[in-house]
């Protein structure tokens, strides 16, 4: 397995629909009705149109790092997004805008921007998946979100049957969300990122990262230092894919951090009074974001907690649910997720919501 993609084993037929597990970082998922590969934006559009002409449902799959596919698989057409490339489309003295194909491995892109002295993505190092998936989820980590640098998204509009360019202001970016998420209308083809010409990172916003770098929150550091430190922190939590480490056979954070209205947050504080102050961050509209990892741990589901059939919470990070033995089922993973969700709800009155996209399964 590469650092970014869940690829088929050596010698395997990449269009063999026997199982989608080989294309997901969880190593879970049943068969596809039909499996096809698209290596360019034009080919992605053509594959989708052909599936529609056959009246088949379509599932787009790139890195497979943020999807949970049911044991029954997907009965329609699965299109593997394997388009590659990035090019500068605009620049001035201070910034550069780079257009990135949807299938470009995300961490390869971050590495390229750091090497070129372009600031804006460095704290998103080590995240698995593809560039085209990042606007869908509004990927974020260590104080950065892709919404801060995205200028536009090129997508195929399946409703109108045409390729469009959507300005960032129209993408509906929110915490781990966008207009693209949970919608079959849009097929992301490429993404434009505007980055700053600078050998230094943006201001370090995340306290854990600042401590690891030995600087104060708000300081800037060399891009390469920021990238290396973020990757080291992620690896320590099992959040950088490793074929030899079962703790990384996951979708990363399974649950989003809940954002609570002020009244709900105060009720949580009352119910957690015997445990200390829940880690939290102020959000717009007098709302408060609370640590899902803290809630899970304090509800009795610590690192290494095991569920049925070899699924478990990562031994390195409470938010990651893993196919720890490599032989589990999606049903077992979903059962563990339900157990955790219900346990947190019972203990704290807070409902956790899954971060990955669920295909033919639900919690």
Coordinates of C-alpha atoms in Angstrom, one line a residue:
X1 CA 0.0 0.0 0.0
X2 CA 1.3 3.4 -0.8
X3 CA 1.2 6.4 1.5
X4 CA -1.9 7.7 -0.1
X5 CA -3.9 5.1 -2.1
X6 CA -5.4 1.7 -1.4
X7 CA -4.3 0.0 -4.5
X8 CA -4.8 -3.6 -5.7
X9 CA -2.2 -6.2 -4.8
X10 CA 0.6 -6.8 -7.3
X11 CA -0.5 -8.8 -10.3
X12 CA -4.2 -8.2 -9.6
X13 CA -6.5 -7.2 -12.4
X14 CA -7.5 -3.6 -11.6
X15 CA -10.9 -4.1 -13.2
X16 CA -11.7 -7.3 -11.3
X17 CA -15.0 -6.4 -9.5
X18 CA -14.6 -9.3 -7.0
X19 CA -14.2 -7.0 -4.1
X20 CA -13.9 -3.2 -3.4
X21 CA -12.0 -3.9 -0.2
X22 CA -8.7 -3.7 -2.1
X23 CA -9.5 -0.1 -3.0
X24 CA -10.3 1.2 0.5
X25 CA -8.0 2.0 3.3
X26 CA -10.3 0.1 5.7
X27 CA -9.8 -3.0 3.5
X28 CA -13.5 -3.5 3.6
X29 CA -16.3 -3.5 1.0
X30 CA -18.1 -6.1 -1.2
X31 CA -18.1 -6.5 -4.9
X32 CA -18.9 -3.9 -7.6
X33 CA -21.4 -4.6 -10.3
X34 CA -18.9 -3.1 -12.8
X35 CA -15.5 -1.6 -12.2
X36 CA -13.8 0.9 -14.6
X37 CA -10.8 3.2 -14.6
X38 CA -10.7 6.8 -15.6
X39 CA -7.3 8.5 -16.1
X40 CA -8.4 12.0 -17.3
X41 CA -11.2 14.4 -16.7
X42 CA -12.7 13.7 -20.1
X43 CA -12.6 10.0 -19.4
X44 CA -14.3 10.5 -16.0
X45 CA -17.2 12.3 -17.6
X46 CA -17.4 9.7 -20.4
X47 CA -17.5 6.8 -17.9
X48 CA -20.3 8.5 -15.8
X49 CA -22.3 9.3 -18.9
X50 CA -22.0 5.7 -20.2
X51 CA -23.2 4.3 -16.8
X52 CA -26.1 6.7 -16.9
X53 CA -27.0 5.5 -20.3
X54 CA -27.0 1.9 -18.9
X55 CA -29.3 3.3 -16.1
X56 CA -26.7 2.2 -13.5
X57 CA -25.9 4.0 -10.2
X58 CA -22.4 5.4 -10.1
X59 CA -19.8 5.4 -7.3
X60 CA -16.6 7.4 -7.8
X61 CA -13.7 6.0 -5.9
X62 CA -10.2 7.6 -5.7
X63 CA -8.0 7.0 -2.6
X64 CA -10.8 5.1 -0.8
X65 CA -9.7 6.8 2.5
X66 CA -13.0 8.4 3.5
X67 CA -15.5 5.8 2.5
X68 CA -17.1 2.8 4.2
X69 CA -18.6 0.3 1.7
X70 CA -21.1 -2.3 2.9
X71 CA -20.4 -6.0 2.6
X72 CA -22.9 -6.2 -0.2
X73 CA -20.7 -3.9 -2.2
X74 CA -22.1 -1.6 -4.9
X75 CA -24.4 -3.0 -7.6
X76 CA -23.8 -0.2 -10.1
X77 CA -20.7 1.1 -11.8
X78 CA -17.6 2.0 -9.7
X79 CA -15.3 4.5 -11.5
X80 CA -11.7 4.5 -10.2
X81 CA -10.4 8.1 -10.5
X82 CA -6.8 7.9 -11.6
X83 CA -6.3 11.3 -13.3
X84 CA -3.0 13.0 -12.5
X85 CA -1.3 16.3 -12.9
X86 CA -1.0 19.9 -11.7
X87 CA -0.2 23.1 -13.5
X88 CA 0.0 26.8 -12.7
X89 CA -2.9 28.7 -14.2
X90 CA -2.3 32.1 -12.7
X91 CA 0.4 33.9 -10.7
X92 CA 1.6 37.2 -9.5
X93 CA 4.4 38.5 -7.3
X94 CA 2.8 37.1 -4.1
X95 CA 0.6 34.1 -5.1
X96 CA 0.3 31.2 -7.4
X97 CA -2.8 29.4 -8.5
X98 CA -2.4 25.7 -9.3
X99 CA -5.0 23.5 -11.0
X100 CA -4.9 19.9 -9.8
X101 CA -6.5 16.9 -11.4
X102 CA -9.0 15.1 -9.1
X103 CA -7.0 11.8 -9.0
X104 CA -3.7 13.5 -7.9
X105 CA -2.6 11.8 -4.6
X106 CA -3.1 14.5 -2.0
X107 CA 0.2 14.1 -0.1
X108 CA 2.1 14.2 -3.3
X109 CA 0.5 17.5 -4.1
X110 CA 1.4 18.9 -0.6
X111 CA 5.0 17.7 -1.0
X112 CA 5.2 19.5 -4.4
X113 CA 3.9 22.8 -3.0
X114 CA 6.3 22.7 -0.1
X115 CA 9.2 22.0 -2.4
X116 CA 8.3 24.9 -4.6
X117 CA 8.0 27.3 -1.7
X118 CA 4.2 27.7 -1.9
X119 CA 2.5 28.1 1.5
X120 CA -1.0 27.1 2.4
X121 CA -1.3 23.3 2.4
X122 CA 1.7 22.3 4.6
X123 CA -0.3 21.5 7.7
X124 CA -2.4 19.1 5.6
X125 CA 0.5 16.8 5.0
X126 CA 0.1 13.1 5.4
X127 CA -3.6 13.0 4.8
X128 CA -4.5 10.1 2.6
X129 CA -6.7 10.3 -0.4
X130 CA -6.9 12.4 -3.6
X131 CA -7.0 16.1 -4.4
X132 CA -10.5 15.9 -5.8
X133 CA -11.9 14.6 -2.6
X134 CA -10.6 17.5 -0.5
X135 CA -13.3 20.0 -1.4
X136 CA -16.1 17.5 -0.8
X137 CA -15.1 17.0 2.8
X138 CA -13.5 20.4 3.2
X139 CA -10.5 18.6 4.5
X140 CA -8.8 20.1 7.5
X141 CA -6.1 19.4 10.1
X142 CA -3.7 21.2 12.4
X143 CA -5.4 24.6 11.9
X144 CA -5.7 24.6 8.1
X145 CA -8.7 23.8 5.8
X146 CA -8.7 23.5 2.1
X147 CA -11.5 26.0 1.9
X148 CA -8.9 28.7 2.8
X149 CA -7.0 28.1 -0.4
X150 CA -9.5 26.8 -2.9
X151 CA -10.4 29.3 -5.7
X152 CA -12.7 27.1 -7.8
X153 CA -13.8 23.6 -8.4
X154 CA -14.3 22.1 -11.9
X155 CA -17.1 19.6 -11.8
X156 CA -19.4 17.6 -14.1
X157 CA -23.0 18.6 -13.4
X158 CA -24.9 15.4 -13.9
X159 CA -28.3 17.3 -13.7
X160 CA -27.4 19.7 -16.5
X161 CA -25.1 17.3 -18.3
X162 CA -22.2 19.8 -18.6
X163 CA -18.9 20.7 -17.1
X164 CA -18.9 23.8 -14.9
X165 CA -16.5 25.8 -12.8
X166 CA -17.8 26.6 -9.3
X167 CA -16.3 29.5 -7.4
X168 CA -15.3 28.8 -3.8
X169 CA -18.0 31.1 -2.6
X170 CA -20.6 28.8 -4.1
X171 CA -19.2 25.6 -2.8
X172 CA -21.0 25.9 0.6
X173 CA -17.9 25.1 2.6
X174 CA -18.5 24.3 6.2
X175 CA -16.9 22.2 8.9
X176 CA -16.2 18.9 7.1
X177 CA -18.8 19.7 4.5
X178 CA -19.7 21.3 1.2
X179 CA -22.4 21.3 -1.5
X180 CA -20.6 18.3 -3.0
X181 CA -21.0 16.0 0.1
X182 CA -23.9 13.6 0.1
X183 CA -24.8 14.7 -3.4
X184 CA -24.8 12.7 -6.6
X185 CA -25.1 15.8 -8.7
X186 CA -21.5 16.8 -8.9
X187 CA -18.4 14.9 -10.1
X188 CA -15.3 16.8 -9.1
X189 CA -12.8 16.9 -12.0
X190 CA -10.1 19.4 -10.8
X191 CA -9.5 21.9 -8.1
X192 CA -7.8 25.3 -8.2
X193 CA -5.7 26.3 -5.2
X194 CA -4.3 29.8 -4.6
X195 CA -1.1 29.6 -2.5
X196 CA 1.3 32.2 -1.1
X197 CA 4.8 32.4 -2.4
X198 CA 6.7 32.0 0.9
X199 CA 9.4 29.8 2.4
X200 CA 7.5 30.0 5.7
X201 CA 4.3 28.4 6.8
X202 CA 1.1 30.3 7.6
X203 CA 0.8 31.2 11.3
X204 CA 0.7 28.1 13.4
X205 CA -2.8 27.9 14.8
X206 CA -2.8 24.5 16.5
X207 CA -1.4 24.3 20.0
X208 CA -0.2 20.7 19.7
X209 CA 1.7 21.5 16.5
X210 CA 3.2 24.7 18.0
X211 CA 4.5 22.6 21.0
X212 CA 6.0 20.0 18.7
X213 CA 7.7 22.7 16.6
X214 CA 9.0 24.5 19.8
X215 CA 7.3 27.8 18.8
X216 CA 4.4 29.9 20.0
X217 CA 0.9 29.8 18.4
X218 CA 0.9 32.4 15.7
X219 CA 4.6 31.9 14.8
X220 CA 5.7 30.9 11.3
X221 CA 8.2 28.1 10.5
X222 CA 10.0 26.8 7.4
X223 CA 7.5 24.9 5.2
X224 CA 9.6 21.7 5.3
X225 CA 9.6 21.8 9.2
X226 CA 5.9 22.2 9.3
X227 CA 5.3 19.3 6.9
X228 CA 7.8 17.0 8.6
X229 CA 6.3 17.7 12.1
X230 CA 2.7 17.2 10.9
X231 CA 3.6 13.9 9.3
X232 CA 5.4 12.8 12.5
X233 CA 2.4 13.8 14.7
X234 CA 0.0 12.0 12.3
X235 CA 2.1 8.9 12.2
X236 CA 2.2 8.7 16.0
X237 CA -1.6 8.6 15.9
X238 CA -1.7 6.0 13.1
X239 CA -3.0 8.5 10.7
X240 CA -0.4 7.9 7.9
X241 CA -1.1 4.8 5.9
X242 CA 1.3 1.9 6.6
X243 CA 0.8 -1.6 5.1
X244 CA 2.5 -3.1 8.2
X245 CA 0.5 -1.2 10.8
X246 CA -3.1 -2.3 11.4
X247 CA -3.8 0.9 13.3
X248 CA -3.8 2.7 10.0
X249 CA -6.3 0.4 8.3
X250 CA -9.1 2.9 8.9
X251 CA -10.7 6.0 7.5
X252 CA -8.9 8.2 10.0
X253 CA -11.3 10.1 12.3
X254 CA -14.6 8.1 12.1
X255 CA -16.6 10.8 13.9
X256 CA -16.6 14.5 13.5
X257 CA -16.2 16.8 16.5
X258 CA -19.7 17.8 17.5
X259 CA -20.6 21.5 17.4
X260 CA -23.1 22.3 20.1
X261 CA -25.4 25.2 20.8
X262 CA -24.4 27.0 24.0
X263 CA -27.2 25.5 26.0
X264 CA -26.3 21.9 24.9
X265 CA -22.6 22.6 25.8
X266 CA -23.5 23.8 29.3
X267 CA -25.6 20.6 29.8
X268 CA -22.6 18.6 28.7
X269 CA -20.4 20.4 31.2
X270 CA -22.9 19.5 33.9
X271 CA -22.9 15.8 33.0
X272 CA -19.1 15.7 32.7
X273 CA -18.5 17.7 35.9
X274 CA -16.8 14.7 37.6
X275 CA -14.4 14.3 34.6
X276 CA -13.0 17.8 34.3
X277 CA -13.6 20.4 31.5
X278 CA -14.3 18.9 28.1
X279 CA -11.8 20.1 25.5
X280 CA -13.6 22.6 23.4
X281 CA -13.2 25.5 20.9
X282 CA -15.4 28.5 20.3
X283 CA -17.2 28.6 17.0
X284 CA -19.3 31.2 15.2
X285 CA -22.9 31.9 16.4
X286 CA -22.1 31.2 20.1
X287 CA -21.6 27.5 19.4
X288 CA -18.9 25.3 20.8
X289 CA -16.9 22.5 19.1
X290 CA -16.2 19.6 21.5
X291 CA -13.5 16.9 21.2
X292 CA -15.2 13.7 20.0
X293 CA -12.1 11.7 21.0
X294 CA -12.5 13.0 24.6
X295 CA -16.2 12.0 24.7
X296 CA -15.5 8.6 23.3
X297 CA -12.7 7.9 25.8
X298 CA -14.6 9.2 28.8
X299 CA -17.7 7.1 27.8
X300 CA -15.5 4.0 28.3
X301 CA -14.2 3.4 24.8
X302 CA -10.4 3.8 25.1
X303 CA -7.6 3.1 22.7
X304 CA -7.5 -0.5 21.7
X305 CA -11.1 -1.2 22.7
X306 CA -12.2 -4.2 20.7
X307 CA -15.5 -5.0 18.9
X308 CA -16.7 -8.0 17.0
X309 CA -14.8 -9.9 14.3
X310 CA -11.5 -8.2 14.8
X311 CA -12.6 -4.5 14.5
X312 CA -11.2 -2.2 17.2
X313 CA -10.4 1.4 18.2
X314 CA -6.9 2.2 17.2
X315 CA -4.3 1.7 19.9
X316 CA -2.9 5.1 18.9
X317 CA -6.0 7.3 18.4
X318 CA -9.5 7.1 19.9
X319 CA -11.2 8.5 16.8
X320 CA -10.0 5.8 14.4
X321 CA -12.0 2.6 14.1
X322 CA -9.8 -0.1 12.5
X323 CA -10.1 -3.4 10.6
X324 CA -7.4 -4.5 13.0
X325 CA -7.0 -8.1 11.8
X326 CA -7.7 -7.4 8.2
X327 CA -10.4 -10.1 8.2
X328 CA -13.3 -8.2 9.6
X329 CA -16.6 -7.2 7.9
X330 CA -18.2 -3.9 7.4
X331 CA -21.1 -5.1 9.5
X332 CA -18.7 -5.6 12.4
X333 CA -17.3 -2.1 12.0
X334 CA -20.7 -0.5 11.8
X335 CA -21.7 -2.4 15.0
X336 CA -18.7 -1.0 16.8
X337 CA -19.5 2.5 15.6
X338 CA -23.1 2.2 16.8
X339 CA -21.9 0.9 20.2
X340 CA -19.7 4.0 20.6
X341 CA -22.3 6.4 19.3
X342 CA -24.9 5.1 21.7
X343 CA -22.5 4.9 24.6
X344 CA -21.6 8.6 24.2
X345 CA -25.2 9.6 23.8
X346 CA -26.2 7.7 27.0
X347 CA -23.3 9.1 29.0
X348 CA -23.2 12.7 27.8
X349 CA -26.4 13.4 25.8
X350 CA -24.3 14.2 22.7
X351 CA -24.9 12.5 19.4
X352 CA -21.8 11.7 17.3
X353 CA -22.0 11.7 13.5
X354 CA -19.8 9.8 11.1
X355 CA -17.2 11.7 9.1
X356 CA -16.7 9.2 6.2
X357 CA -19.3 8.6 3.4
X358 CA -21.3 5.4 4.1
X359 CA -22.1 3.3 1.0
X360 CA -24.8 0.6 1.4
X361 CA -24.4 0.6 5.2
X362 CA -25.5 2.9 8.0
X363 CA -25.0 3.4 11.7

